[in-house]
Coordinates of C-alpha atoms and ligand atoms in Angstrom, one line a residue:
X90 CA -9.7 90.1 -6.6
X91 CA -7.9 92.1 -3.7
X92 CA -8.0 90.0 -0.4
X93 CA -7.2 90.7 3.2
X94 CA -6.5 94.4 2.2
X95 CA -6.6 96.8 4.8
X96 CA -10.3 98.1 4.6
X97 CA -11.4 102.1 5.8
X98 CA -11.8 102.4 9.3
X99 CA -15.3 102.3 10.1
X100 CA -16.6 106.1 11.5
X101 CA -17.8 105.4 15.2
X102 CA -20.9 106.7 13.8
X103 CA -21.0 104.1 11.6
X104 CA -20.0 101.3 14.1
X105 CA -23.2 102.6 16.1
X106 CA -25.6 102.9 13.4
X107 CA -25.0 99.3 12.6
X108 CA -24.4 98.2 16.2
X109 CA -28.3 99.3 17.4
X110 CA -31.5 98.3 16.5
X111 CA -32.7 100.3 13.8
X112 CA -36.2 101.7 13.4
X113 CA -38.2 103.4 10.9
X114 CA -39.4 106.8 10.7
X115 CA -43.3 106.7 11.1
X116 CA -44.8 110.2 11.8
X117 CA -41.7 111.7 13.5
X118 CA -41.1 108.7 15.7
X119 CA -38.4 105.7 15.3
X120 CA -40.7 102.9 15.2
X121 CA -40.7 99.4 15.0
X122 CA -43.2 97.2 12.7
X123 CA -46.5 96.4 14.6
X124 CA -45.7 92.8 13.9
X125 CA -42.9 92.8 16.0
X126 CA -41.4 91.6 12.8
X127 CA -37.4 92.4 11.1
X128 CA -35.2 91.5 8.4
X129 CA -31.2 91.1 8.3
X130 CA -29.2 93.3 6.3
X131 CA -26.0 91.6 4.7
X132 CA -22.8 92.6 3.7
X133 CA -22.6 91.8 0.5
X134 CA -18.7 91.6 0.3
X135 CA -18.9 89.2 3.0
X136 CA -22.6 88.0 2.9
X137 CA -22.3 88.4 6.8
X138 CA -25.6 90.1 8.9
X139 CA -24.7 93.8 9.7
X140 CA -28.2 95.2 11.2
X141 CA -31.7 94.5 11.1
X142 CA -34.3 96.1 9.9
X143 CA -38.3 96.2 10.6
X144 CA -40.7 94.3 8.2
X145 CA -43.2 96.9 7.6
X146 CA -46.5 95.3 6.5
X147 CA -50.0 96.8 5.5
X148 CA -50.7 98.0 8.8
X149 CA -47.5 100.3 9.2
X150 CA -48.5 101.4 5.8
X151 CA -51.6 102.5 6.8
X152 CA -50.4 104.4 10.2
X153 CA -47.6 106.3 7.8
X154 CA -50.0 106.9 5.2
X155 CA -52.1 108.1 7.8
X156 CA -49.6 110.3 9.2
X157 CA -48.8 111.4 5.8
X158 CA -52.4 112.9 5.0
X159 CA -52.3 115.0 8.0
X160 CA -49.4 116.3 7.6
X161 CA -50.8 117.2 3.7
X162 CA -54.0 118.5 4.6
X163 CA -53.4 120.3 8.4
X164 CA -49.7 120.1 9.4
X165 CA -47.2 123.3 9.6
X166 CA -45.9 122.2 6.0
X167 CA -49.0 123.0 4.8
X168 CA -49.1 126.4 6.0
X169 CA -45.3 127.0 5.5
X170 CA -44.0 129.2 3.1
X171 CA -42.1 128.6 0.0
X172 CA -39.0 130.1 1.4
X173 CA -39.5 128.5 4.3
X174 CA -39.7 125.1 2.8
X175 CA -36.4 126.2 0.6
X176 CA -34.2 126.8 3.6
X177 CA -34.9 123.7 5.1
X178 CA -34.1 120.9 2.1
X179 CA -31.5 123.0 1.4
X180 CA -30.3 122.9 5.0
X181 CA -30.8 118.8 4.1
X182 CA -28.5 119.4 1.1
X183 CA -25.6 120.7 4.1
X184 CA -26.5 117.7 6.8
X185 CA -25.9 115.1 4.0
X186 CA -22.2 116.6 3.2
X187 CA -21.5 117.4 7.0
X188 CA -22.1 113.3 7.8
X189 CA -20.4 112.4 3.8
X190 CA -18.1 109.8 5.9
X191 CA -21.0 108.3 7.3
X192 CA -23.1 108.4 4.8
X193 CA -20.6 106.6 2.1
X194 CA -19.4 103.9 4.7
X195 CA -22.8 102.6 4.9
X196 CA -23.4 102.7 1.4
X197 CA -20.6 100.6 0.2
X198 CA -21.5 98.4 3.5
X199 CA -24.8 98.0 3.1
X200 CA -24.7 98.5 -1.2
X201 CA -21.5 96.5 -1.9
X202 CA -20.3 99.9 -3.9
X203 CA -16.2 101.4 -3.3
X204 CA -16.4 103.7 -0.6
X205 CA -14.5 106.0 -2.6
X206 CA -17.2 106.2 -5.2
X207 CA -20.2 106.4 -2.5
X208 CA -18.2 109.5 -0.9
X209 CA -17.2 111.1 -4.1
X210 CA -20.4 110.8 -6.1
X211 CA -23.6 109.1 -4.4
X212 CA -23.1 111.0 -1.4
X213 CA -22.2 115.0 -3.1
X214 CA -25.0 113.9 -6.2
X215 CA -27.3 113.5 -3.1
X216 CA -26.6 116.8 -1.4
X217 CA -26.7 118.8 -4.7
X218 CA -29.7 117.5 -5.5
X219 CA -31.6 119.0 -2.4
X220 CA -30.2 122.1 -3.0
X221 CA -31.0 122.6 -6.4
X222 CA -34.5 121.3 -5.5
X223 CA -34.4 124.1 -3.1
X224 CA -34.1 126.5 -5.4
X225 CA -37.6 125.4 -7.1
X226 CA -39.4 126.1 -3.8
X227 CA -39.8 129.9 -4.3
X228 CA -40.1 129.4 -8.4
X229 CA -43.5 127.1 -8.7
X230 CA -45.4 129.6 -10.2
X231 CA -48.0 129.5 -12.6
X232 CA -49.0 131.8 -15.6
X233 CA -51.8 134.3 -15.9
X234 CA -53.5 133.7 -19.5
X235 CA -55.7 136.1 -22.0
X236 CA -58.6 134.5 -23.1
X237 CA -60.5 134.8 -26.1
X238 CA -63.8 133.5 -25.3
X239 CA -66.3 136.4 -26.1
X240 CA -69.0 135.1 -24.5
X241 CA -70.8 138.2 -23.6
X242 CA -69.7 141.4 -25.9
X243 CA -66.9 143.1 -23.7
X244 CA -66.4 140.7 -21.4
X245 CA -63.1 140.4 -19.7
X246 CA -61.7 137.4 -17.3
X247 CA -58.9 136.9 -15.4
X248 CA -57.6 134.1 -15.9
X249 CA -54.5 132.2 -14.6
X250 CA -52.8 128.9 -13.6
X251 CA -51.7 127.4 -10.0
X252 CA -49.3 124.5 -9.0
X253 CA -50.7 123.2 -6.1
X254 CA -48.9 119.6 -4.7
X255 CA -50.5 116.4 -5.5
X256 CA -51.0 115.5 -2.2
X257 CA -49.8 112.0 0.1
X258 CA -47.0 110.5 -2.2
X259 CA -45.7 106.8 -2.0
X260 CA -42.4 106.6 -3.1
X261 CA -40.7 103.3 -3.9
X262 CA -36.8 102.9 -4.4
X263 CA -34.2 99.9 -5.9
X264 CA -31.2 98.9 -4.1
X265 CA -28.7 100.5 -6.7
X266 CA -28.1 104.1 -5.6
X267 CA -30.3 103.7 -2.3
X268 CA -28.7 107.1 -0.8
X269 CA -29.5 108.7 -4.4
X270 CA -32.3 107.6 -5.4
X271 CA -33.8 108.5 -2.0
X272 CA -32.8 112.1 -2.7
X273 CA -34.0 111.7 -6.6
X274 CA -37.4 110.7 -5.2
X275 CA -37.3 113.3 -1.4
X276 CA -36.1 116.5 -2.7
X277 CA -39.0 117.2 -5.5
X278 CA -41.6 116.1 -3.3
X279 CA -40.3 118.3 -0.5
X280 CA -39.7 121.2 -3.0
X281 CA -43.5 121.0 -4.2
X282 CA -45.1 120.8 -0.9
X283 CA -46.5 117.6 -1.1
X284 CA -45.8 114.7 1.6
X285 CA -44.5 110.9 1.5
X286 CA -44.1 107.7 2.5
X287 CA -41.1 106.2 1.3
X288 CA -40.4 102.4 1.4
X289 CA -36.4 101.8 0.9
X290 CA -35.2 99.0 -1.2
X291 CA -34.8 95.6 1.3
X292 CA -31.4 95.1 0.1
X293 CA -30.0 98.3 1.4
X294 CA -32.2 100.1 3.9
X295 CA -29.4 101.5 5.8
X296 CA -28.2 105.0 4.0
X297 CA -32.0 106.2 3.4
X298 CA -32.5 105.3 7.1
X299 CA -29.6 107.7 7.9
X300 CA -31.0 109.9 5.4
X301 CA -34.4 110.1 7.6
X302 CA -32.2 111.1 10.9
X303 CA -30.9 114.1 8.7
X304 CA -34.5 115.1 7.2
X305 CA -36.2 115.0 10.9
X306 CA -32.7 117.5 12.0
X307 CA -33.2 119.7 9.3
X308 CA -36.9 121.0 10.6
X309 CA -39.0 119.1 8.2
X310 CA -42.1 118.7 10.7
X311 CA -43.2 115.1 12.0
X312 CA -45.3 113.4 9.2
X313 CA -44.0 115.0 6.3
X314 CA -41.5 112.1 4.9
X315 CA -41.7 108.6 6.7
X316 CA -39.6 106.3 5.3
X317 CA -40.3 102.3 6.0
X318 CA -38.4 99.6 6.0
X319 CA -40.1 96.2 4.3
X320 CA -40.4 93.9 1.4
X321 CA -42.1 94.4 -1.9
X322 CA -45.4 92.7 -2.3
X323 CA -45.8 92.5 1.8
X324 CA -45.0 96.3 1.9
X325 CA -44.8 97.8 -1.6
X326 CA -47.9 96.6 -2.9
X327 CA -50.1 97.6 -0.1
X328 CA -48.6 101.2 -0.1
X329 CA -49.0 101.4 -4.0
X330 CA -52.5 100.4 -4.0
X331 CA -53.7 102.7 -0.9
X332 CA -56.4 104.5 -1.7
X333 CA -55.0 108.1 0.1
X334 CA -52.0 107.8 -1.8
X335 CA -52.7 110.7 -4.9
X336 CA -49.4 109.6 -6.7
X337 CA -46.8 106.7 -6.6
X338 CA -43.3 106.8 -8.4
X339 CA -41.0 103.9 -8.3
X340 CA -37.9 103.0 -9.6
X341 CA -37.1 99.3 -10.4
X342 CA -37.7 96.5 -12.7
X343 CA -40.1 97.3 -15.6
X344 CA -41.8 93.9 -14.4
X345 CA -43.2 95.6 -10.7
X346 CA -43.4 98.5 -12.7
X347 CA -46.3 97.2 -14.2
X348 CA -47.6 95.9 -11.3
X349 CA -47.6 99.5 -10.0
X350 CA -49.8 100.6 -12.7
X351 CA -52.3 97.6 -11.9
X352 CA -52.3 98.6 -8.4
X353 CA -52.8 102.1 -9.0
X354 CA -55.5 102.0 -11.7
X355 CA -58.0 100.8 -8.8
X356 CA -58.5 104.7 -8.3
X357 CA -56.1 106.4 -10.6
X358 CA -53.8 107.2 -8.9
X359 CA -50.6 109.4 -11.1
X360 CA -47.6 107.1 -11.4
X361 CA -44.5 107.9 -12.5
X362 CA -41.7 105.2 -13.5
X363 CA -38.0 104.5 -14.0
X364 CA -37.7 101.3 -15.1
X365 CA -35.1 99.1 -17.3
X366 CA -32.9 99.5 -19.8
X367 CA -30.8 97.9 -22.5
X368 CA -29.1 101.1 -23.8
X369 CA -26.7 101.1 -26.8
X370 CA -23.7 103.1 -26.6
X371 CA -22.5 103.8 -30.6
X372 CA -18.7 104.1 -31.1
X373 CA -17.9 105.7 -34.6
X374 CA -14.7 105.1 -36.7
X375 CA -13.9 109.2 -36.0
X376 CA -14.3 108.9 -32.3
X377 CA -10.9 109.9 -30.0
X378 CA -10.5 106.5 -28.6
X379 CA -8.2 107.5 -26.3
X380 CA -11.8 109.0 -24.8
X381 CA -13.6 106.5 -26.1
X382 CA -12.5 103.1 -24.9
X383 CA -12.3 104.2 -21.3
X384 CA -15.8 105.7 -21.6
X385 CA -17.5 102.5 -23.1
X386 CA -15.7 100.4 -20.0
X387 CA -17.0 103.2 -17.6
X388 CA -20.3 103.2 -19.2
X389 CA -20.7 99.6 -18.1
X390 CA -18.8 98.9 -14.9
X391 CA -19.8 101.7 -13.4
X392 CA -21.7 100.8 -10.5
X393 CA -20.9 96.9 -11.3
X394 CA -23.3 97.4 -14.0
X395 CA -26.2 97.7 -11.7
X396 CA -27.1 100.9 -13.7
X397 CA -30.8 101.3 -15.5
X398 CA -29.1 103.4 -17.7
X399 CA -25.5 101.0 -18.4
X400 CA -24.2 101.1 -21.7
X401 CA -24.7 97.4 -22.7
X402 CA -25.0 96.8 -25.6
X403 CA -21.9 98.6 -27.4
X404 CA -21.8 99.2 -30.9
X405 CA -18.5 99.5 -32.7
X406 CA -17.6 100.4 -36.1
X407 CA -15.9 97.8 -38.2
X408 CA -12.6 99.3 -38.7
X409 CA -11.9 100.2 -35.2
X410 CA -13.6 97.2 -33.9
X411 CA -10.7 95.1 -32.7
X412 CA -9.1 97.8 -31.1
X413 CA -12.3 98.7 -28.8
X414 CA -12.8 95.5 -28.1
X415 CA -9.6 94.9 -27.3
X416 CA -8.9 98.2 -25.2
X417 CA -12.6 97.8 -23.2
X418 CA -11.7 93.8 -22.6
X419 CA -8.1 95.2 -21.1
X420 CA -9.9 97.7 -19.1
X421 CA -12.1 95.0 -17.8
X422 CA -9.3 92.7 -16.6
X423 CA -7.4 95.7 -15.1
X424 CA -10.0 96.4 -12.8
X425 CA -9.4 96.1 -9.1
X426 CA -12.2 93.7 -8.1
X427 CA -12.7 93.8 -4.2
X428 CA -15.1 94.7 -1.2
X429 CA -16.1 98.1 -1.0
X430 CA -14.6 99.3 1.8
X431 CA -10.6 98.7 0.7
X432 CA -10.3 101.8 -0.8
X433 CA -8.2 100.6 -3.6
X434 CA -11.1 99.1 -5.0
X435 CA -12.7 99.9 -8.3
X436 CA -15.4 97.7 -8.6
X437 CA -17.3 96.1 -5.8
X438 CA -19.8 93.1 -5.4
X439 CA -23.2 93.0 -7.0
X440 CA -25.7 93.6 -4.3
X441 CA -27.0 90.1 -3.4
X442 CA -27.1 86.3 -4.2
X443 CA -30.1 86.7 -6.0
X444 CA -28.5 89.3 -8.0
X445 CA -24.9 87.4 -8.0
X446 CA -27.6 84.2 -9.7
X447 CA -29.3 86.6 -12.1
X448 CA -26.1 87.8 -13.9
X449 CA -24.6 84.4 -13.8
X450 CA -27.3 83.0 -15.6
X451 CA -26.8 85.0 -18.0
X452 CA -23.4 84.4 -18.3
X453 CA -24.4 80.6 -18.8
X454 CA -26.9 81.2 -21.0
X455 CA -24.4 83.3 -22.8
X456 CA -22.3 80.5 -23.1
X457 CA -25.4 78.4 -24.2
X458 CA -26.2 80.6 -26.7
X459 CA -22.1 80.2 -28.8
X460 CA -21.0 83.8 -27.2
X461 CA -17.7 85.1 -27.4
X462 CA -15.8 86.0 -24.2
X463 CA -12.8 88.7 -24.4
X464 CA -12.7 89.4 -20.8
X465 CA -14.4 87.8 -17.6
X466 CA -17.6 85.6 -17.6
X467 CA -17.5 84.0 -14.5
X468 CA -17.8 84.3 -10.6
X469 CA -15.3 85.6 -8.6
X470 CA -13.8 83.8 -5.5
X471 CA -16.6 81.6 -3.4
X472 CA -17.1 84.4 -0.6
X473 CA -19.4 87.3 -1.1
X474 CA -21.1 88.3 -4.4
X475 CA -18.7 89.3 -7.0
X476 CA -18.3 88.6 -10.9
X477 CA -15.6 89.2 -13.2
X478 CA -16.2 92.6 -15.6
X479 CA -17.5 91.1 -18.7
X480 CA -17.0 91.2 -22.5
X481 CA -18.8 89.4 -25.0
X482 CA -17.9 89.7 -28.7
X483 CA -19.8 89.6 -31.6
X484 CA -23.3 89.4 -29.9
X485 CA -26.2 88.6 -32.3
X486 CA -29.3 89.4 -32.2
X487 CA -30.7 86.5 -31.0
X488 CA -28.7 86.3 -27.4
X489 CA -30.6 86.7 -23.9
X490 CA -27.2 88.7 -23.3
X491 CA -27.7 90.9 -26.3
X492 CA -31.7 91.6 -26.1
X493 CA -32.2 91.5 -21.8
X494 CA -31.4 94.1 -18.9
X495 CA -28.4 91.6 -17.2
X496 CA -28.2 94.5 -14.5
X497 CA -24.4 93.6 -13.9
X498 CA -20.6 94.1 -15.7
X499 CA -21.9 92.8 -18.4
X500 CA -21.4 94.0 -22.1
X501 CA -22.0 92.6 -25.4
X502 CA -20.1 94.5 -28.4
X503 CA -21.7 94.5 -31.7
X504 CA -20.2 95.0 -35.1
X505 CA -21.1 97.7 -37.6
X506 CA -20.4 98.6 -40.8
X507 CA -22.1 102.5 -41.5
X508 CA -23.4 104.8 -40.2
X509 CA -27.1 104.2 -41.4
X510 CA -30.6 103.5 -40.9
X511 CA -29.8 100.4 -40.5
X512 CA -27.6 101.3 -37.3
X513 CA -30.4 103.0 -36.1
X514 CA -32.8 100.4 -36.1
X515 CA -30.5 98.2 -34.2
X516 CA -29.6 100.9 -31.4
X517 CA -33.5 101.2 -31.3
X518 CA -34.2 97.5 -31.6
X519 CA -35.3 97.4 -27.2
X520 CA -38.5 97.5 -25.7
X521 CA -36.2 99.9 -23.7
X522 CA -35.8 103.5 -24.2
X523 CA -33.8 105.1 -21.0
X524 CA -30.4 106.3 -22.4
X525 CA -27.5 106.0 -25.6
X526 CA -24.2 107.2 -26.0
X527 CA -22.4 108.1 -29.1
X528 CA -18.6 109.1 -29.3
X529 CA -17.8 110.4 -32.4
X530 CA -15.8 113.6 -33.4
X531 CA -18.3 114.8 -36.3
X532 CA -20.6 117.1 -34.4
X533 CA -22.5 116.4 -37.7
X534 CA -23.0 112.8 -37.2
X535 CA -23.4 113.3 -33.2
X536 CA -26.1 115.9 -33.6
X537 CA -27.9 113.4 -36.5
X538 CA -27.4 110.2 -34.6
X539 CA -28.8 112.0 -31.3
X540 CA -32.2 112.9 -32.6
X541 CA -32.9 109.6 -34.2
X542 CA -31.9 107.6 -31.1
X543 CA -35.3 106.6 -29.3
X544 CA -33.9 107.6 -25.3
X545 CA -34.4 110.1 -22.7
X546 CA -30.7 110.7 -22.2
X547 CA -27.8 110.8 -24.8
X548 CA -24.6 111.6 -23.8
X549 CA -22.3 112.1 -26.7
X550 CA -18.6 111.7 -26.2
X551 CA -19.4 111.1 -21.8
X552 CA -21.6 108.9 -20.6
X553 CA -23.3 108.5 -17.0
X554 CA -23.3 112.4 -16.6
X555 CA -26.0 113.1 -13.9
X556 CA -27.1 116.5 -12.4
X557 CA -30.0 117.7 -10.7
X558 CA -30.7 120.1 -13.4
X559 CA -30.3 117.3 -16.5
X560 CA -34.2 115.5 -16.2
X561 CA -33.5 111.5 -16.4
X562 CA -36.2 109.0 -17.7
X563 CA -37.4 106.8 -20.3
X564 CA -38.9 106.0 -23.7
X565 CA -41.4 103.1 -24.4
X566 CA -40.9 100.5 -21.7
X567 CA -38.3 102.3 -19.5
X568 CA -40.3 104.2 -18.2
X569 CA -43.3 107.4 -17.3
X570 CA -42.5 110.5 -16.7
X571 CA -38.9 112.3 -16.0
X572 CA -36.8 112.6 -12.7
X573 CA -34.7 115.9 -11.6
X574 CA -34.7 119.3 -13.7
X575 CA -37.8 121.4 -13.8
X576 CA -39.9 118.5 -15.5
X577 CA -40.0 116.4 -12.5
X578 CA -42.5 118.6 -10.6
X579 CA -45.1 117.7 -13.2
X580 CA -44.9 114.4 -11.4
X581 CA -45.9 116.2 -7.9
X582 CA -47.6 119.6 -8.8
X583 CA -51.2 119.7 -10.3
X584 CA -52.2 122.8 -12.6
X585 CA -55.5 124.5 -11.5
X586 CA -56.9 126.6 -13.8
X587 CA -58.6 129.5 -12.1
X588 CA -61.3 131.7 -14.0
X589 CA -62.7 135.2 -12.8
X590 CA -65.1 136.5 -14.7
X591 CA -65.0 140.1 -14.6
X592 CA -68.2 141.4 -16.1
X593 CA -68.6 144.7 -18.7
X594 CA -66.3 147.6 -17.4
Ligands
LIG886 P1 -37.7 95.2 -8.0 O1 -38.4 96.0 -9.1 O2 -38.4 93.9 -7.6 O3 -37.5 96.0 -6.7 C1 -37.5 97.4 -6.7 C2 -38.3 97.9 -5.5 O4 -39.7 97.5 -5.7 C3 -38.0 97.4 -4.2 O5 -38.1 98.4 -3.2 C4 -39.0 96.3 -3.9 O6 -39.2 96.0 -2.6 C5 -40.2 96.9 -4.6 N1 -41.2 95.9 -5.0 C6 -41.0 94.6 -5.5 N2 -42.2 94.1 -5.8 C7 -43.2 95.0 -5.5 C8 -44.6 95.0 -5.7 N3 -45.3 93.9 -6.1 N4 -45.3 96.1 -5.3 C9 -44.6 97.2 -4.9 N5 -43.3 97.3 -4.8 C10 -42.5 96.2 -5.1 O7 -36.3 94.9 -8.5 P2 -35.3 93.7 -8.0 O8 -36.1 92.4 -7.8 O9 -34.5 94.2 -6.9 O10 -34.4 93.6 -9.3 C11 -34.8 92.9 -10.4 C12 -34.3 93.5 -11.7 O11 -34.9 94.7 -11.8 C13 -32.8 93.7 -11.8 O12 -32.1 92.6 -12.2 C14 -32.8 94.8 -12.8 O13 -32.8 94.3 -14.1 C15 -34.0 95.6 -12.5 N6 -33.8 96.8 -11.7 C16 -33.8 98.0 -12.2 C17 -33.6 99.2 -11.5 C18 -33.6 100.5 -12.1 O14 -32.9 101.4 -11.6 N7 -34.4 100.8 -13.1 C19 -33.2 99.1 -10.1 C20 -33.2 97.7 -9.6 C21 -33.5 96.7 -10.3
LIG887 MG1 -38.0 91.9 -7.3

């Protein structure tokens, strides 16, 4: 692990940010929780206190919520034009890239992840996806239909479809890609004209605090998008179970993801979900593996592993085995381990102790359970939260490492003889279904292999390729319902089927 490096200068934006009391955004006004009540923030490189944070309970749910419906129902959004609404997230899109400094020191602060990443992907990923949302504003149309239904002779009707927005939103985010996911969930609710309370992940409040600043500067008018600051059943729970809340989508652990659906079947409510994942990433014996080794370790460490989508369980075919192991294992040790903010770091801390305990365990019970270790399996250093990259050879099918979301570096390599059904079965063999990845350099096999592979996303010789226009989500367990591309307005926009009978002419 890198130590004492010289870390990025902190932006005096930054320094400020952190230095005052923050607030959340309640209705157009910086508020703090009626209780009176905040949480720390740590550093998790450090696990030192860098800001605080209101606890917002049921009662600051209920004033944003509040805020929320009349914003929905009588507010200038409401009477705003597409275009209008287009110009201003897209003027979002431009805030978030004139303050990308800002906005990636406090996610690698406040996240754990390199700065360098934050800026280079979090933090552009984040602004493209408000302007490509945008774009959508002026193109929510829906479809005029010819019916058949003769029910007087020579009757005609004109018939045809409307999207209208699903109304007051709750919007519930992980600590992962807090800047991201924030604009994942913001941008297609702003695009569809519907409104939102947003609760940010307790671990890292920070960046989709910022984010709010920027929203409120680009014109979107008081009421629209309140993001709170709070804990999940204190804060979550209340706002997923409130009764003027039309729709919730969260993103998180496919455990509160059912608890979403509980608390939303009270009045059902439309829920969307992007939950876990334990997604296999298949490398064939014809794959370039000067391509392929580095994009099995990517697929994993990305992001310390703290990825829905991670590629952990690899698959490898028999006669190239060793040699991915061995390449993804050198790969692993190679990696420069250290806080986010030294900008020669590769990989970061996880997020939290609780997090640092989780992948731990597993590591122990990996160790319980007779597994192999090529690279890493331990903690790193006693101060902050980091852990070495991880290999584990051989995994069988039996292993907590092989069959459970570890949510950290973690990977467990799997042997394979053919390409068969019985591959399949195995890469299919999760209660998970978000993503796969197959290198290969058959287009035949790729194609083949793709279709039967039971995942939302497949990336085929890449892996962890997102864009706003590529819809993300899950099979079985991972998930309802897709984020991003067209599809994810059929979260927020309801078809209304309108009928005019026209009589004899
Ligand atoms: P979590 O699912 O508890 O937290 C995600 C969000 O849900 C946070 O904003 C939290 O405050 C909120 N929440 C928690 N309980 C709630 C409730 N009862 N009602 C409403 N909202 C609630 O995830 P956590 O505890 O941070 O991580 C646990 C595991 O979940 C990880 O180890 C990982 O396996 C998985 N996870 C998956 C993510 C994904 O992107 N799909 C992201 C984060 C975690
Ligand atoms: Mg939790």
């Amino acid at each position: 692990m890198t130590k004492d490096a010289p870390l990025v200068s902190l932006h005096p934006n930054v320094k400020a940010f952190i230095g005052e009391k923050r607030r959340m955004l309640i209705d157009g006004k910086w508020v703090d929780a009626k209780s009176g009540k905040s949480f720390e923030v740590l550093d998790p490189a450090t696990g030192q206190v860098i800001a605080n944070v209101p606890a917002a309970e049921k009662p600051d749910v209920d004033v944003a919520v509040a805020a929320a419906k009349r914003a929905f129902e009588s507010g200038p959004w409401s009477r705003m034009t597409p275009a209008e609404r287009g110009k201003i997230v897209w003027k979002i899109g431009e805030l978030i890239m004139e303050h990308q400094e800002e906005l990636a020191q406090i996610e690698s602060l406040d996240n754990g992840k390199p700065v360098t990443v934050a800026r280079a992907a979090d933090v552009v990923l984040a602004a493209e996806l408000f302007q490509y949302m945008a774009g959508w504003c002026t193109k929510l149309d829906g479809r005029s239909l010819t019916l058949s239904v003769p029910y007087t002779p020579g009757s005609e009707y004109h018939a045809f479809t409307r999207r209208e927005p699903v109304g007051v939103v709750a919007q519930i985010i992980p600590w992962n890609f807090p800047l991201l996911m924030a604009a994942w969930k913001l941008g297609p609710v702003l695009a569809s004209g519907c409104t939102v309370v947003l609760k940010l992940a307790e671990e890292t409040p920070l960046s989709g605090l910022k984010l709010a600043e920027l929203i409120q500067k680009a014109g979107v008018p008081d009421g629209v998008v309140n993001v709170i600051t709070g804990f999940g059943e204190t804060c979550g729970a209340p706002l997923a179970a409130h009764p003027d809340v039309s729709k919730v989508a969260f993103t998180g652990s496919t455990e509160v993801g059912k608890l979403i659906v509980k608390a939303a079947a009270n009045d059902l409510k439309k829920v969307t979900l992007e939950l876990g994942g334990k997604s296999p990433n298949i490398i064939l014996d014809d794959a370039d593996l000067e391509q392929a080794i580095p994009g099995a370790a990517s697929a994993i460490f990305f992001n310390h592993g703290q990825c829905c989508c991670a590629g952990s369980r690899l698959f490898i075919q028999d006669k190239i085995y060793d040699k991915v192991v061995e390449g993804v294992a050198e790969y692993a040790r190679k990696l420069k381990v250290g806080p986010g903010l030294d900008p020669s770091t590769q990989m970061g801390p996880l997020v939290s102790q609780v997090q640092l305990d989780r992948v731990c365990g597993y590591l122990e019970s990996g160790k319980e359970q007779g597994a192999t270790f090529a690279a890493g399996g331990k903690r790193l250093g006693e101060q902050g939260y980091f852990v070495e990259p991880t290999v584990i050879v051989d995994a069988h099918e039996n292993m907590k490492v092989y069959q459970e979301e570890i949510f950290g570096p973690v990977v467990a390599a799997v042997r394979f003889k053919e390409l068969d059904d019985e591959l399949v079965r195995k890469a299919n063999d999760t209660i998970y279904g978000l993503a796969a990845g197959i290198y290969t350099s058959n287009i035949t096999r790729a194609h083949r292999l793709a279709t039967k592979l039971r995942a939302g996303t497949v990336w085929v010789n890449c892996y962890n390729i997102f864009d706003a226009a590529l819809p993300f989500g899950g099979y079985k367990q991972s998930g309802w319902g897709r984020e991003m591309g067209v599809e994810v307005f059929n979260n927020y926009l309801e078809t209304k089927s309108v009928c005019v009978g026209l009589g004899q002419g």
